Every structure is written in structure tokens, then in C-alpha cells.
XYZ file of C-alpha atoms in Angstrom:
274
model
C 30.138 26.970 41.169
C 28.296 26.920 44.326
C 26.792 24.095 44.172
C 29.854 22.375 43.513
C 31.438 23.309 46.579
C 27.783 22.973 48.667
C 28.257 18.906 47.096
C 31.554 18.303 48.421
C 31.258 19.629 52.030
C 27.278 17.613 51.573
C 30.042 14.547 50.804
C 32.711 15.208 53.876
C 29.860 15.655 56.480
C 26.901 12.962 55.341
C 26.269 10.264 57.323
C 24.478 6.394 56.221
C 22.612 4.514 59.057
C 25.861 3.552 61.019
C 26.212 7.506 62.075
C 22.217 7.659 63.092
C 21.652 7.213 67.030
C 18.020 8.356 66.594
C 15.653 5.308 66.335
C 13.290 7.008 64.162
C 15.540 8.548 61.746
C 17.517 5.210 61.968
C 14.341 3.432 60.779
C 13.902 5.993 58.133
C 16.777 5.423 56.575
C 17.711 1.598 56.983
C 13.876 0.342 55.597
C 13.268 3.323 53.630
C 15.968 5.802 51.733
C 18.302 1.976 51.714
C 14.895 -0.227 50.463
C 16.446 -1.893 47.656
C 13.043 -3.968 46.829
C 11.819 -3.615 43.341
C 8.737 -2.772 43.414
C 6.107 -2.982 40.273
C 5.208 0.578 40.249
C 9.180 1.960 39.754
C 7.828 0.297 35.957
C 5.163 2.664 35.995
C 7.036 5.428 36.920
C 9.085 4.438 34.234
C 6.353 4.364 31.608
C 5.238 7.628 32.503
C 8.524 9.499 32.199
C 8.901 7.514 28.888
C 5.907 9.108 27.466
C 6.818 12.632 28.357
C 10.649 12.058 26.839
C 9.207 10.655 23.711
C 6.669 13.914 23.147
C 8.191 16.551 20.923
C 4.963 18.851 21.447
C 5.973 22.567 22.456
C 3.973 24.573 24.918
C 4.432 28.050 26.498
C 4.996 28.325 29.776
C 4.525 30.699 32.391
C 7.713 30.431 34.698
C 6.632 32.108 38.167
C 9.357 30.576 39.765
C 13.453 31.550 40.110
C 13.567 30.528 36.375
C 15.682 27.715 34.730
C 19.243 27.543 33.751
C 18.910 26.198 30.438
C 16.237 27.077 28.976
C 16.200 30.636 26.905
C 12.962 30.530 25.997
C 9.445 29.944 27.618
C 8.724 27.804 24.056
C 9.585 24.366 25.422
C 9.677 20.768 24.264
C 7.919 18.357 26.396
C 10.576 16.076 26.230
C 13.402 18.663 26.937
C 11.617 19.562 30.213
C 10.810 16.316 31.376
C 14.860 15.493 30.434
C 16.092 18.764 32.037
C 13.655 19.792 34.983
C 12.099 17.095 36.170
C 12.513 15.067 39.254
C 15.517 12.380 38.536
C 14.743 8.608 37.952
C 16.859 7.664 41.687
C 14.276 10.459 43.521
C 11.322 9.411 42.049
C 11.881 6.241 43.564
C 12.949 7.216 46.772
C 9.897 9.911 46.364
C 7.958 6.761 46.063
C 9.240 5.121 48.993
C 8.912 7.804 51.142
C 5.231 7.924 50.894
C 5.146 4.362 50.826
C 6.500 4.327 54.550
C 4.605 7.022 55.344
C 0.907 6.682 54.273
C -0.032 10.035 54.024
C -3.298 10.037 54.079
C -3.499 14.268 52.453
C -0.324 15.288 50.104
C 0.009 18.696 49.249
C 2.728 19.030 46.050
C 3.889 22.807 45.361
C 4.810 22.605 42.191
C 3.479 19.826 39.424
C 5.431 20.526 36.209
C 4.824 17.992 34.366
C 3.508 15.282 36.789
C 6.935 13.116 37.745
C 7.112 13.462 41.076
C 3.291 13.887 40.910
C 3.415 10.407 39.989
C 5.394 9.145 42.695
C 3.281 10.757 45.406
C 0.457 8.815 43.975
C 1.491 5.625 43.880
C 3.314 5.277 47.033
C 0.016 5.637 48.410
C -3.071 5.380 46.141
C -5.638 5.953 49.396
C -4.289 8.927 49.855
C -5.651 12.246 49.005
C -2.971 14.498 46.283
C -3.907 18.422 45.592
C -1.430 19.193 43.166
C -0.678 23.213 42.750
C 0.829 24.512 39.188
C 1.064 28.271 38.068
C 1.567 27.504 34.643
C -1.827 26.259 32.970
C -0.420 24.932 29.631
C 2.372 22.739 32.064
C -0.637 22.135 34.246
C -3.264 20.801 31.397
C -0.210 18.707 30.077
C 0.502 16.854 33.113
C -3.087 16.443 34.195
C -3.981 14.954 30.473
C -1.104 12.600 30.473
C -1.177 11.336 34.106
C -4.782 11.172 34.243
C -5.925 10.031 30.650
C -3.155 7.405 29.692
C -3.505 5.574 32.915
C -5.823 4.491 35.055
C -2.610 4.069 38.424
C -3.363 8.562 38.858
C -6.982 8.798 39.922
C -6.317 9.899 43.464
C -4.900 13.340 42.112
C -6.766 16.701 41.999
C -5.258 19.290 40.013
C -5.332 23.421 40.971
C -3.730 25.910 38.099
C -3.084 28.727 40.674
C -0.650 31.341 41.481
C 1.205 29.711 45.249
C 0.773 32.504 47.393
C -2.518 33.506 46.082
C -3.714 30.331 47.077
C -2.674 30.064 50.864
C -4.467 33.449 50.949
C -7.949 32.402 49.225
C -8.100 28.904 52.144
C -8.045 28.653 55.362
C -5.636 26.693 56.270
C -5.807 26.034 60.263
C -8.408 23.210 59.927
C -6.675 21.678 56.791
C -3.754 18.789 57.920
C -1.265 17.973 54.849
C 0.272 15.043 56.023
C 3.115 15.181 53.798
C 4.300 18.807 51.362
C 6.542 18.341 48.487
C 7.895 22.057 47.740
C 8.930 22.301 44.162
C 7.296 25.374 42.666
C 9.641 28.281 43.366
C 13.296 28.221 44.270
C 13.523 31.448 45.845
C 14.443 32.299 49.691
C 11.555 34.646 49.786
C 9.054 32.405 48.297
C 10.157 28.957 49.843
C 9.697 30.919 53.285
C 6.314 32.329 52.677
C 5.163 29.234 51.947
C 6.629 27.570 55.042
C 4.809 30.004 56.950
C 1.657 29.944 55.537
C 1.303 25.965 55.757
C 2.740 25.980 59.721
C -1.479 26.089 60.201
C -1.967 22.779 58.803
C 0.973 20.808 60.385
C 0.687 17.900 62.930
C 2.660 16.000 64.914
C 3.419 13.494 62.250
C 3.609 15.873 59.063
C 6.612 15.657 57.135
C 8.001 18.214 54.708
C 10.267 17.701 51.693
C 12.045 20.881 49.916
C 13.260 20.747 46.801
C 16.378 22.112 45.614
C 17.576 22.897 48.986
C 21.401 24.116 47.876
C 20.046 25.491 44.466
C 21.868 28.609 44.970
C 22.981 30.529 48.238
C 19.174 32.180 48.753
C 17.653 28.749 48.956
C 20.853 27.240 51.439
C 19.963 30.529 53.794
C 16.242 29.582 53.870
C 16.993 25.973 54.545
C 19.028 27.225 57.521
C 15.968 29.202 59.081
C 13.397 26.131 58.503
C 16.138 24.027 60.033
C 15.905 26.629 63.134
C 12.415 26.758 63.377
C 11.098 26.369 67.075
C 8.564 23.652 65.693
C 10.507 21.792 63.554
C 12.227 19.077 65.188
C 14.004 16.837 63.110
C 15.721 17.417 59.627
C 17.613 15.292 57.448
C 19.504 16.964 54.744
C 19.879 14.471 51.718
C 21.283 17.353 48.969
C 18.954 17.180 46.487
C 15.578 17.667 49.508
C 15.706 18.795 53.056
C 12.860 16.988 55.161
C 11.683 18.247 57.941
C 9.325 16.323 61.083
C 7.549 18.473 63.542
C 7.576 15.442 66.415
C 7.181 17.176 69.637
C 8.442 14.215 71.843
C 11.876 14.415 69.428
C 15.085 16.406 70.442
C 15.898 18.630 68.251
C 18.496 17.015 65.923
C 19.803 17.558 62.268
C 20.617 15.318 59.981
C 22.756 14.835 56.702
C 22.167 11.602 55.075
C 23.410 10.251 51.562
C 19.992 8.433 50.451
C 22.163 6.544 47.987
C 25.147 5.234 50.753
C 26.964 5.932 47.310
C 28.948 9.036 45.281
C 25.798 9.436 43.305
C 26.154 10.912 39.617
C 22.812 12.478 39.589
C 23.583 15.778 40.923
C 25.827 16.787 38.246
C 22.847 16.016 36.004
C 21.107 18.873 37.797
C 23.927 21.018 37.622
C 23.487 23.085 34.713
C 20.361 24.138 35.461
């Protein structure tokens, strides 16, 4: 498989801090990505996914996206998304700890499903402002019921059922600044870079970008290749699973491939087979 192979040559070429020279990305990874403090709200995170593995309720859902590898049918468990599609246990944390370091004041997430990395966002920083876009209203209504009802941690979170593109078209974006954008909603080349496009408006000179699924299949490696060529993006940092992108106009351009875990990770292959 593709991925496979994309894995190994991720393995031969990735880097931890020792083969960083930039101070920022050097930073980045030594108190960030290698953070091994346990903090209180990883239990949380914890909780929540519990609560979604342990609900056998079945809703319909309306996949916009580049579909899913296992699933045959748009009748899906709760429990068998959140188990299959969801953002791992390892990235939610790091997810966490990336907005920690951050402090994003306005997160933009493409993509809710049903609410794990949602919940991340919010509780790396809970002054910050999260506009969470899902196409899929029944996927939408169960993550906003179950992040927003059973705990009182996801009040910082406004939820838009909406179709991506048709959203960027509706707003205008040049006076809006997303500090951080988590792209999860549709693993497409063509889609992934209409959306880049259409949120350039809104960047600063401290935003930083996180895609999803970046060696998914061969489309979604080819549009990571033109974001990484960008003329405004200056820094990326490959990590397999995301590619993150800074737009820091005093940076050289420089690119990045960093194992967030310093360690062969197992994950991956959980992600795999779909």
C-alpha cells in the first residue's frame, strides 16, 4: 500500500530535536511535540472519547468528504466511528499541546466528526474562540450534544452544520484572523487546496495550520507538496499523520520532518485500513 511505503521513507528521513538548527522549530518540538507532563485535561479527553466508544446509537451520515475505508454503509455506530475515524488518543494529546503552546486566541476546525479533536482544541486553550464546521448534521448534532451537554470543560465552542466550500463563499474572510486551522473535513487534493486558498485572507504572521491526513493517498501527498511550496508559507514540519504549516515572514524558508513521538509509533497502522 501507499501509505506503507509513504511510512517508511517518513521513518528513513524524520528528524527529533538533535537534527533541528531552527530555534523556533527547535522550541516547538523540545517543550511541545516531546512535553511529557501529564496534564489533568488528557483525563478529560479521556472521558470524552470513553463516552462516544461506549454509545451503540446509529446515525446516518452524510459523507461529503473522500469517503472511509471501512465503513460500507452511511448507517454507523457511534462507537465504531469514534474507534475507526477519529483522531488517535497520542494526537489528541499532542493536539492539545499544540494549542496549549500556542494560545490561539480564534481556531477554525474543518471538519468536527464527532468532537475528539474538537475537544482538544478546546481545552488547550479555553479563552480561545473555536468555530467548528461539519457537513453532516446528524454527526454534527451528536458531537455538539455530547461535548456541550455532558460537560461543562466545551463552552468556548460554536458549532456551524455547513457544506466547506459553501461557507468560505457566504463570509468574508479578509478581515477574519484564524489563529490556528485544523483541516479534517475532506481528504481530497482538490478540496484540501480550495480550502487553503480560500483561508490565505485570514492568515497572519503567527497563524499556524495543521492538515490532516497529509499521506492519505497520493492526491493528498501532491497537495501537501504545493502548500509546502507556497510563496507565503514559510515553515513546515511534516509529522505523518499532520503537516503544519507557519507563515513567519522573518523565517527562511525551511521544511521539516519530525517524529512527534522520537519513537516507531504503532498508531499509524491503526489508521491504516481506513
Amino acid at each position: 500500500m501507499t501509505i506503507i511505503k509513504s511510512y517508511i521513507k517518513f521513518l528513513f528521513h524524520s528528524k527529533n530535536e538533535h537534527g533541528v538548527h531552527s530555534p523556533f522549530v527547535f522550541d516547538l518540538v523540545t517543550k511541545c511535540f516531546y512535553d511529557n507532563t501529564k496534564y489533568p485535561e488528557y483525563e478529560t479527553l479521556k472521558s470524552y472519547r470513553k463516552s462516544l466508544l461506549e454509545n451503540k446509537n446509529t446515525i446516518e451520515v452524510t459523507d461529503f468528504g473522500a469517503g472511509s475505508r471501512v465503513f460500507k454503509s452511511n448507517t454507523r455506530a457511534i462507537s465504531k466511528i469514534a474507534q475507526t475515524a477519529g483522531i488517535t488518543p497520542k494526537n489528541a494529546e499532542l493536539l492539545f499541546r499544540i494549542v496549549r503552546y500556542f494560545q490561539p486566541k480564534s481556531v477554525l476546525e474543518i471538519g468536527t466528526s464527532l468532537g475528539l479533536a474538537t475537544s482538544a482544541l478546546s481545552l488547550g486553550n479555553k479563552n480561545s474562540d473555536i468555530i467548528t464546521l461539519e457537513g453532516c448534521p446528524n454527526t454534527q448534532k451528536q458531537a455538539q450534544v455530547q461535548l456541550q451537554e455532558q460537560n461543562s470543560n466545551f463552552q468556548n465552542i460554536e458549532f456551524v452544520n455547513t457544506e466547506f466550500s459553501s461557507y468560505f463563499k457566504t463570509l468574508d474572510l479578509s478581515p477574519i484572523t484564524h489563529h490556528l486551522i485544523y483541516f479534517d473535513g475532506n481528504h481530497s487534493k482538490k478540496a484540501t487546496l480550495d480550502y487553503f486558498e480560500a483561508l490565505l485572507p485570514t492568515i497572519s504572521n503567527d497563524s499556524v495550520w495543521i492538515f490532516d491526513d497529509i499521506h492519505w493517498s497520493t492526491d493528498m501527498e501532491e497537495a501537501w507538496e504545493i502548500i509546502k511550496n507556497h510563496p507565503k508559507v514559510s515553515v513546515t514540519i511534516d509529522t505523518f499523520q499532520w503537516g503544519i504549516i507557519f507563515f513567519r515572514a522573518e523565517q527562511q524558508k525551511e521544511h521539516f520532518i519530525i517524529n512527534p513521538n522520537k519513537t516507531i509509533s504503532s498508531h499509524l497502522f491503526e489508521r491504516i485500513r481506513f
